[in-house]
Amino acid sequence: MDAQRKRIAIACQGGGSHTAFTAGALQRILQDDHHIVALSGTSGGAICATLAWYGLLLEDRRRASDLLEAFWRDNSANSLMDKFLNDFLMGALRLRNWVAMPEISPYAVPTWAQEQFRNLLERHIDFPGIKKLLGPKSPHLYVGAVEVLSGHFRVFRDAEVGVEAILASATLPTLFRAVPIDGGLYWDGLFSHNPPVRDLPDSKPDEIWVIQINPWARATEPQSVEAIADRRNELSGNLSLAQELFFIEKINQWVEEGLLVGDQYKVITIRHLQLSQDLDLASKLDRDPGFIGALMTQGRATADAFLAQLEDESVSAPVKRSRQAS
């Protein structure tokens, strides 16, 4: 049966709380029996990809969906104190448009927030048990991060993905200290691969589905301090994505032109699921339960429309070929 289905790789772009959209999209995709051969991700996208991947390793798609739901529920600001701190943070971040706000190095404060985040990840994923679940037919996972001192871009693969790799991929340097791994110090994958794409052909997919958080275009000129910082962040993240997609598309071109010949070469279709809501930079740190829930709902709806369009294409494709033949 697997031989008859398209092999799908899913790349999840990072974007903090906005990647709750990705969680919802993955939940909808997991409802169907798609042959997922690989997932990749950066930052929040890495978290979502890893939760889905772990469920697939357990051969339980419902569990994968439940893990995505549970993580984002537990990561939301649920207690009264947590809600107060979240509202205070959102207000302070948006106040930067009008008032110069002090910035504090993460090395000047305790690491309790980073440790809380580690504990949250470990509650939902049995990282030490992953190696026992891996087999020759297991889907692959690629998680992006960057080594701070050398500038080396690293993609953690499969058994290399432990809690430290996820922490590293999600370590925004203005909030958290660099994560030590194998003698190196790692920061957020947003500075390297957002998300890793060029490694996905190693899994021999027929299609790559990119769940994209940052918009390619904006309708209006950014003029406020926050809007300028937001657009700069979007352009930086999309730069790496565009470069890695160009690499895939160039290979596709060479295959179509007959410059690459052999069973190991094939055209890989690239498709996008895009977060279309216009959100500000501060909201990437917003943990309000209502906001998170709305993004997940939007992700499920977007994926539902995406899959419906694919179904329409598969139904109409034979008709198009028949017309061309006639």
XYZ file of C-alpha atoms in Angstrom:
326
model
C 0.000 0.000 0.000
C 2.847 2.393 0.863
C 4.233 1.998 -2.654
C 0.966 3.385 -4.075
C 0.856 6.447 -1.863
C 2.827 9.638 -2.327
C 5.748 10.000 0.028
C 5.294 13.249 1.979
C 7.876 15.336 3.864
C 6.623 18.183 6.056
C 8.761 21.245 6.886
C 7.621 23.380 9.834
C 8.829 26.990 9.969
C 9.549 28.547 13.361
C 7.658 31.463 14.843
C 7.142 31.141 18.592
C 3.513 31.011 19.683
C 2.432 31.437 16.062
C 3.465 27.816 15.511
C 0.330 26.765 17.385
C -1.041 27.177 13.837
C 1.412 24.454 12.778
C 0.188 22.182 15.576
C -3.387 22.522 14.325
C -2.348 21.902 10.708
C -0.431 18.762 11.698
C -3.417 17.519 13.695
C -5.595 17.700 10.580
C -2.942 16.117 8.342
C -2.513 13.259 10.815
C -6.224 12.448 10.597
C -5.644 11.063 7.102
C -3.409 8.158 6.183
C -0.705 10.148 4.399
C 2.632 8.385 3.998
C 4.802 10.810 5.992
C 8.457 9.921 5.445
C 10.063 12.934 7.137
C 9.416 16.022 9.212
C 11.690 18.992 9.809
C 11.410 22.069 11.941
C 12.996 25.024 13.639
C 12.142 26.620 16.988
C 8.392 26.236 17.597
C 8.190 24.359 14.309
C 10.765 21.891 15.634
C 8.631 21.288 18.720
C 5.531 20.590 16.629
C 7.452 18.384 14.183
C 9.012 16.393 17.031
C 5.690 15.820 18.800
C 4.127 14.572 15.550
C 7.205 12.446 14.764
C 7.173 10.855 18.211
C 3.530 9.848 17.736
C 4.366 8.342 14.338
C 7.240 6.377 15.891
C 4.707 4.988 18.349
C 2.544 4.093 15.312
C -0.305 6.027 16.889
C -1.520 9.055 14.929
C -4.205 9.802 17.487
C -1.483 9.933 20.139
C 0.494 12.341 17.939
C -2.523 14.644 17.670
C -3.157 14.397 21.410
C 0.487 15.263 22.144
C 0.230 18.411 20.023
C -2.961 19.397 21.821
C -1.545 18.663 25.292
C 1.743 20.477 24.749
C 0.130 23.711 23.606
C -2.475 23.509 26.351
C 0.237 23.056 28.993
C 2.399 25.767 27.410
C -0.439 28.289 27.614
C -0.783 30.784 30.452
C -3.429 28.948 32.471
C -2.938 30.008 36.092
C -3.948 33.426 37.381
C -0.322 34.413 38.004
C 0.762 33.100 34.595
C -1.984 35.093 32.877
C -0.920 38.235 34.728
C 2.731 37.745 33.715
C 1.746 37.048 30.106
C -0.410 40.184 29.906
C 2.382 42.223 31.497
C 4.919 40.898 28.979
C 2.646 41.628 26.005
C 2.040 45.166 27.252
C 5.752 45.782 27.831
C 6.711 44.476 24.390
C 4.136 46.639 22.627
C 5.152 49.658 24.706
C 8.514 49.617 22.887
C 6.840 51.512 20.045
C 6.656 54.558 22.305
C 9.157 54.132 25.125
C 12.741 52.871 25.200
C 12.635 49.716 27.303
C 15.628 48.248 29.178
C 17.011 44.936 27.918
C 18.514 42.362 30.268
C 20.922 39.610 29.253
C 19.608 36.092 29.941
C 22.960 35.513 31.682
C 21.991 38.111 34.294
C 18.892 36.232 35.451
C 18.230 32.687 36.744
C 17.582 29.897 34.229
C 14.272 28.791 35.759
C 12.238 29.615 32.611
C 14.529 27.494 30.442
C 14.369 24.653 32.961
C 10.580 24.882 33.050
C 10.549 24.592 29.275
C 12.848 21.549 29.447
C 10.518 19.893 31.956
C 7.519 20.639 29.728
C 9.173 18.917 26.758
C 10.222 15.910 28.826
C 6.682 15.472 30.183
C 5.361 14.941 26.669
C 8.220 13.084 24.957
C 10.276 10.167 26.275
C 13.531 11.285 24.658
C 15.680 8.431 26.083
C 13.208 5.906 24.625
C 13.313 7.262 21.068
C 16.258 5.098 19.947
C 14.297 1.946 20.779
C 11.446 3.094 18.516
C 13.577 3.830 15.452
C 13.534 1.277 12.655
C 14.360 1.040 8.940
C 10.867 2.232 7.954
C 10.591 5.005 10.545
C 9.999 8.558 9.326
C 12.981 10.870 9.663
C 13.243 14.048 11.724
C 15.498 17.042 11.026
C 15.874 19.856 13.588
C 17.847 23.038 12.811
C 20.101 25.066 15.137
C 23.281 27.153 14.864
C 26.532 26.876 16.822
C 27.145 30.321 18.261
C 30.954 30.542 18.189
C 31.778 28.798 14.903
C 28.633 29.903 13.048
C 28.202 26.303 11.888
C 24.644 25.420 10.882
C 23.679 22.037 12.275
C 20.769 19.759 11.534
C 20.095 17.209 14.259
C 18.749 13.983 12.757
C 16.634 11.175 14.194
C 18.473 9.640 17.174
C 20.482 12.867 17.599
C 17.296 14.690 18.571
C 17.195 14.858 22.352
C 15.687 17.469 24.609
C 18.871 19.584 24.258
C 18.483 19.715 20.469
C 14.902 20.966 20.775
C 15.910 23.492 23.423
C 18.749 24.683 21.183
C 16.476 25.077 18.168
C 14.074 27.159 20.268
C 16.671 29.216 22.164
C 16.001 32.835 21.261
C 19.245 34.465 22.460
C 17.537 37.522 23.935
C 15.526 35.253 26.260
C 17.567 32.107 26.930
C 21.196 31.127 27.375
C 22.936 29.142 24.651
C 22.472 25.372 24.980
C 25.666 23.291 25.275
C 25.717 20.170 23.050
C 28.782 18.063 22.170
C 31.165 20.821 23.236
C 29.346 23.502 21.225
C 26.951 26.291 22.190
C 23.708 26.494 20.221
C 21.134 29.158 19.464
C 17.785 29.245 17.718
C 17.578 27.600 14.294
C 15.874 30.783 13.052
C 19.415 32.002 12.351
C 20.269 29.008 10.182
C 17.524 26.869 8.666
C 13.958 28.090 9.019
C 13.076 25.290 8.558
C 15.551 22.648 7.266
C 14.458 21.751 3.727
C 17.502 20.733 1.696
C 17.984 17.625 3.881
C 14.467 16.357 3.156
C 15.308 14.826 -0.276
C 17.441 12.283 1.635
C 14.104 10.720 2.641
C 13.067 10.450 -1.055
C 9.743 12.295 -0.808
C 7.428 12.867 -3.760
C 6.200 16.095 -2.193
C 7.391 18.593 0.420
C 4.681 20.436 2.339
C 5.935 23.653 3.933
C 3.903 24.926 6.879
C 4.902 28.582 6.713
C 4.490 31.122 9.499
C 6.210 34.206 8.060
C 4.387 35.862 5.141
C 6.315 36.442 1.915
C 4.706 39.866 1.381
C 3.171 42.702 3.395
C 0.526 45.107 2.115
C 1.763 48.215 3.933
C 5.104 49.804 4.799
C 6.268 49.001 8.350
C 6.829 52.278 10.209
C 6.602 51.617 13.944
C 9.552 50.193 15.867
C 7.756 46.894 16.378
C 6.522 46.630 12.777
C 10.028 47.246 11.432
C 11.498 44.616 13.776
C 8.720 42.206 12.832
C 9.304 42.603 9.095
C 13.058 42.258 9.560
C 12.438 39.024 11.467
C 10.142 37.735 8.710
C 12.591 38.547 5.923
C 15.444 36.907 7.814
C 13.462 33.726 8.367
C 12.172 33.585 4.811
C 15.652 34.156 3.370
C 16.891 30.742 4.483
C 13.629 29.099 3.431
C 13.773 30.683 -0.039
C 17.391 29.611 -0.507
C 16.682 26.002 0.442
C 13.550 25.850 -1.714
C 15.589 27.265 -4.613
C 18.003 24.353 -4.166
C 15.126 21.847 -4.540
C 13.617 23.716 -7.476
C 16.965 23.872 -9.284
C 17.351 20.096 -8.952
C 13.790 19.722 -10.273
C 14.733 21.851 -13.281
C 17.811 19.741 -14.027
C 15.744 16.531 -13.806
C 13.093 17.911 -16.165
C 15.776 19.021 -18.615
C 17.377 15.582 -18.560
C 20.612 16.827 -17.015
C 20.196 14.458 -14.060
C 19.316 10.932 -15.093
C 18.797 7.852 -12.937
C 16.397 6.289 -10.461
C 17.850 8.377 -7.625
C 16.644 11.619 -9.256
C 13.035 12.745 -9.458
C 10.988 15.936 -9.395
C 9.779 16.854 -5.904
C 6.571 18.880 -5.743
C 6.620 21.752 -3.215
C 3.378 22.912 -1.611
C 2.680 25.567 1.038
C 0.269 25.881 3.950
C 0.412 29.526 5.010
C -0.591 31.305 8.196
C -2.597 34.159 6.682
C -3.506 36.126 9.816
C -1.716 39.482 10.221
C -0.048 39.224 13.639
C 2.482 41.477 15.343
C 5.939 40.551 16.635
C 4.978 40.620 20.317
C 2.310 37.969 19.777
C 5.034 35.413 18.977
C 5.500 35.278 22.757
C 1.797 35.454 23.614
C 0.692 32.403 25.615
C -2.922 33.443 26.120
C -5.027 30.231 25.916
C -7.636 31.866 23.689
C -4.988 33.105 21.266
C -3.267 29.693 21.143
C -6.578 27.881 20.666
C -7.644 30.202 17.844
C -4.357 29.618 16.004
C -4.724 25.854 16.310
C -8.277 26.070 14.987
C -7.054 28.170 12.061
C -4.288 25.628 11.383
C -6.793 22.772 11.218
C -9.089 24.751 8.911
C -6.205 25.751 6.614
C -4.969 22.161 6.402
C -8.504 20.953 5.732
C -8.833 23.338 2.776
C -5.349 22.363 1.583
C -6.159 18.647 1.641
C -9.508 19.231 -0.052
C -7.715 21.042 -2.862
C -5.310 18.110 -3.220
C -8.272 15.760 -3.434
C -9.820 17.906 -6.167
C -6.541 17.850 -8.077
C -6.293 14.071 -7.876
C -9.844 13.717 -9.192
C -9.448 16.228 -12.034
C -5.943 15.153 -13.112
C -7.101 12.163 -15.209
C -9.631 14.405 -16.954
C -6.899 16.895 -17.837
C -4.668 14.139 -19.253
C -7.605 12.794 -21.279
C -8.244 16.227 -22.761
C -4.599 16.694 -23.619
C -4.525 13.287 -25.306
C -7.581 14.107 -27.406
